[in-house]
Every structure is written in C-alpha cells, then in structure tokens.
Amino acid sequence: MFTNLGYFFKEAWNDIVHRPVAILFSLISIALLLFFTAFIFAGGEQLQWLVGQLGQEAAVTVFLQEDVARSQRDSLEEELQQLSGVTTIRFVSKEQALEEMEDILGEHSSELAATAGFNPFLGYFEVGVLPEEGVEVAVQAEKLPGVDSVRDNRQTLERLTRLTLVMRLGAVFALLFVGVVMMITISHIIHLGLMAREEEMEIYRLLGAGPWFAALPFLLQGTLLGFSGGLVSFLAAVVTFPILISKLHSALPFLPLQPGMGVALAVGPVLIATGTIFGLSGSLLAQYQARGK
Amino acid sequence: MIIAQGVAKVYDNGTQALRNINLTVKQGEVVFILGESGAGKTTFLKLLLGMEKPTAGELIVAGTSLIKPRAGDIRRLRRLTGAVFQDFKLILGRTARENVALSLRILGIGWSDNRRRSKAALAAVGLADKGDNLVETLSWGERQRVALARAVVREPRLLLADEPTGNLDGASVGYVAQMLALAVKGGATLVVATHDSRLIERLPGRVLVLEQGSLKEAPVTGREQAACGQGGIE
C-alpha cells in the first residue's frame, strides 16, 4: 500500500482535475458551512475569554454614601483592610470615577455631556479579594457604616459561565449538524466519482487489486476536500474576524473582547479537524454505498 | 495448474455455455482452445479467472477451488494471472505505459522497477514509441498489444488470452507469439482461446476444440502433437 502512496495521491488529484466545477462547488459549500460554525465557536470563545478576564479581576466594589466625611472614609478603609481575603484596596473619588468612565467610553464620552456638569457617580473603594473569599468580603463590607452598596462580579461571572456553556453546547450541535451535511455532500461527490469510474474499478479487480487499491484515492480525495474546506473557512476567519471584532469593540467599548486574530487562531484547528474528519467519513460512506450496490 | 472435473456453466437466462468439461493442464503447458463464436471459449476463460462461477463440477486453478471461492482467494489467483481480454479492458484516458504499469502497481512493484519493466514490455510488443500515447488514440491492433504487454509484464504463472491476435496483421501476430513464448519459457501456463491458425502454427501446444459447450481433442498436426503430451482431456 505504501509503495503506491504517491500514485494514490496522484489519482486523487487527477480526479479533482477531471471534474473541477463539481469539486469547486463542494469545496465552497463545505467552507461556507464551516465558516458558519466558526461564528458560533467564536461566540463561545469570546465568552470564555470574558469569564477568564473577569475571573482574574476578582474584586468587590464598595460604594460610599454621598455624605461620608474624610475621617469616616479613612476608618472605613482601615476596617476593610482588616477583613480576611482582602489583597488590595484603592479609593476612587466621584471625580476619578467620572474620568475613568470618560476614558472607557473614549470617542463616545460626549454622551456624558448630557449630564451637564452633574456627576452621577459615587466615590468607591475598589477592593481586590481572593476569589474564594469575595462573597464573604462583600457581606462584611455591606454592614460597615458609610457604605451605600456593595457589588461583586460573582453573579455576572456565574451568568457568563452558564452562557458560555450554552454557547459551547450550541457550537457542538452546530458542528454535528454541519458535519452531517458535510458528510452527505462529500459522500455524494465521491459517489459520483466512483460511479463514473465503475468500469475502471472492475479492471482493477480483474487485475487482482484489493478493495483498498480502488478506494484509497477516493478516501484521500474526500479527506483532502474536507481539509481544504476547513482551511478555506479558517483563512476566511483570519481575514474577517479581526474586522468584525474591532467593529464590535467600537460599539461596545466597555466589554473586554479577545482580539479577532486570537479568536480565529483558536477556532482554526477545530475547523480544519472537523473538515478532515467529516471529509474522511463522507468518503467512507460513499465507498460503503458503492459496495452495497 | 488447472483441474476441471465435470465443469458446467448455465447462465441465469438458461443458456448452457459449458457442459461436462474435464481437463487437466500442468504448469508450463500451452493449451489452445478453438471454437466458433458462442462455443463457450470466453466463458471458460472467465471461469478460470473467477469472473464467473461454475454451476456444476469442480474447478481448481493454481490450488484455488473456484466453486465457492472467497474474495481473497480470487484476488490471489488474479495476482498470479495475466489476462488478455477480448475487449482489452484498458483504462481510457490513460497512456499505454500507465495501463501496463497498473498491472505491476497492483502487485506492489516499486516505481523504478515498474517503469523499467513497463517500458520493456511495450518495446517487446513493438510499441516502444507509443508508451506516452493515450490508449484511445491507438489502433485496435495496438490496443491489443498493450493489453498483452499488461498481461505478460507481471511474469504470471498463468496466462489467459482471449483472441489475442483477433485484430492483428501478420507482423503483429509475430510479436504476440514471441511474447507468449517468452512467458511460457519463464514458466507460465498458457491458455489461449483463438481461431487464428497463424498463432497455433507459431507456438507449439495442445489444441482443444469447444463445440456447443463440450471440450474435445482436436485433430492435430504432427508438429503440434510432438509438443503435446503433458496433460489431456480425461
């Protein structure tokens, strides 16, 4: 079998060259299907990234009441520092809070002009915590005098984690669906090739060839088709994702997003592996059908 | 090499192609099977290659029983065999050399050896300069010689040829006879279905006649008789 490996590749390529239009359309269909799946995977990837980012920033925000005096604020800071699990503490004044928001909004900061000189933000302590003690710190901080409210990102993280799971499950289902459609497409195109060369297969058999001799070029062809479809969809992701994510980032500037190229590179191996595996499966299905006849 | 006992073949449509064939052919023997069209010559060769199954009797070729053979047995038999088909069974869209090389490729012969032997086989049938021609651009006679080159290039133990000179002129018959003689010299058993006396004259061997599905010893010339004698019709 290995003696003829070069021949099998050549045969697979010859068949592609002999019916370029049919093969090209199959390739486009496969690449489009995989590209569609890439979007769902990219969504999951982005959410996972978001959870990771937020998880690293395990923090409790302690908002102060409007009328807290400097001395009360200092004693509050001391009490917060003494709580178990607190790693860092930083005070952000009303003015700084406004500035930070302006920084985040960037070119959209003009929207804050609508507040017409009124600063709607409260001063707050940004308390860095050990992730496992975040809840306890929040509970204790809420009881302290001068505290307006406390916000921790645990709920957000939990919701995002759930959403990530749903997104990933959706991606897996989409992948299975796309895989089955791909398999049918490839098996159809390979089956047509087998039918067109039925007489040739018969000659192979009369010369003593085993079933693999005739089958291998077609298995290679289907695998190559699936692999190429995966590769094309990956390249499309490399080109389009950075543009799309950059646009998304402009629209939602406060959302930490993974750079487009990073998402494309993360999704690429999945696309190529899916294309290759279902390409091979489609070819095997075609062989099975042909043998049945 | 070939043992046939009471072999019969009846096709699904009821046609009795062969009846009660009893024959023993030993390794290295040359057997010509004569007969008119429809006498059963091609059917008999098809049985020997495992393309059809006998409906009665016992048929053993190269140690393989062809009554209820397994796919692997048929494959092994065919790899020992070189066959020249009446309709050539060449692969269109391929060159003459590719068709010949395919025969060796199936046996797993490496690229360089394959190339050398294919070239030599084509040269031996007088087609050295046509190796790169697509088979559909060749004349019928040339195609027939390509088919012969494909059969002998693998140095078969059994060589089956169905009308190998049917489309050939005198000179080409000479090439074919020479190739077949070389194969026999190399140890091949040769079974040829033909009604071409030019070939029988050039190649010593047993001559049998198939008439309405039954095999009979042919009246042979002295020269042919001298060449016979190893096996026989039982």
CSV table of C-alpha atoms in Angstrom, one decimal, chain A residues 3-4 7 10-11 14 18 197 199-200 202-211 213, chain B residues 49 51 75 78-79 85 89-91 94 98 102-103 105-106 108-111 150 154:
chain,number,residue,atom,x,y,z
A,3,THR,CA,4.7,1.7,-2.4
A,4,ASN,CA,1.7,3.2,-4.2
A,7,TYR,CA,0.2,7.0,-7.0
A,10,LYS,CA,-1.8,11.4,-8.0
A,11,GLU,CA,-5.1,9.5,-8.7
A,14,ASN,CA,-6.4,13.6,-11.3
A,18,HIS,CA,-11.2,16.0,-14.3
A,197,ARG,CA,-15.1,5.1,-12.8
A,199,GLU,CA,-15.5,0.3,-15.3
A,200,GLU,CA,-12.0,1.2,-14.2
A,202,GLU,CA,-13.8,-3.5,-12.4
A,203,ILE,CA,-10.5,-3.6,-14.3
A,204,TYR,CA,-8.6,-3.1,-11.1
A,205,ARG,CA,-10.4,-6.1,-9.6
A,206,LEU,CA,-9.7,-8.2,-12.6
A,207,LEU,CA,-6.0,-7.5,-12.3
A,208,GLY,CA,-6.2,-8.6,-8.6
A,209,ALA,CA,-6.4,-5.3,-6.8
A,210,GLY,CA,-7.8,-5.4,-3.3
A,211,PRO,CA,-10.7,-3.1,-2.3
A,213,PHE,CA,-6.5,-0.1,-4.1
B,49,LEU,CA,-10.2,-16.1,-13.8
B,51,MET,CA,-15.2,-13.9,-13.2
B,75,ARG,CA,-7.7,-11.9,-5.6
B,78,ARG,CA,-5.8,-13.0,-10.3
B,79,ARG,CA,-2.5,-11.6,-9.0
B,85,PHE,CA,-9.4,-9.9,-22.7
B,89,LYS,CA,-10.2,-3.8,-20.8
B,90,LEU,CA,-7.8,-1.0,-21.0
B,91,ILE,CA,-8.4,2.2,-19.0
B,94,ARG,CA,-4.5,6.8,-19.6
B,98,GLU,CA,0.2,3.8,-17.4
B,102,LEU,CA,-1.0,-0.5,-13.4
B,103,SER,CA,-0.6,-4.3,-13.6
B,105,ARG,CA,1.4,-1.4,-9.3
B,106,ILE,CA,-1.3,-3.7,-8.1
B,108,GLY,CA,3.2,-3.5,-5.2
B,109,ILE,CA,6.2,-3.3,-7.6
B,110,GLY,CA,8.2,-0.1,-6.8
B,111,TRP,CA,8.3,2.9,-9.1
B,150,ARG,CA,0.0,-5.6,-19.4
B,154,ARG,CA,3.9,-9.2,-14.3
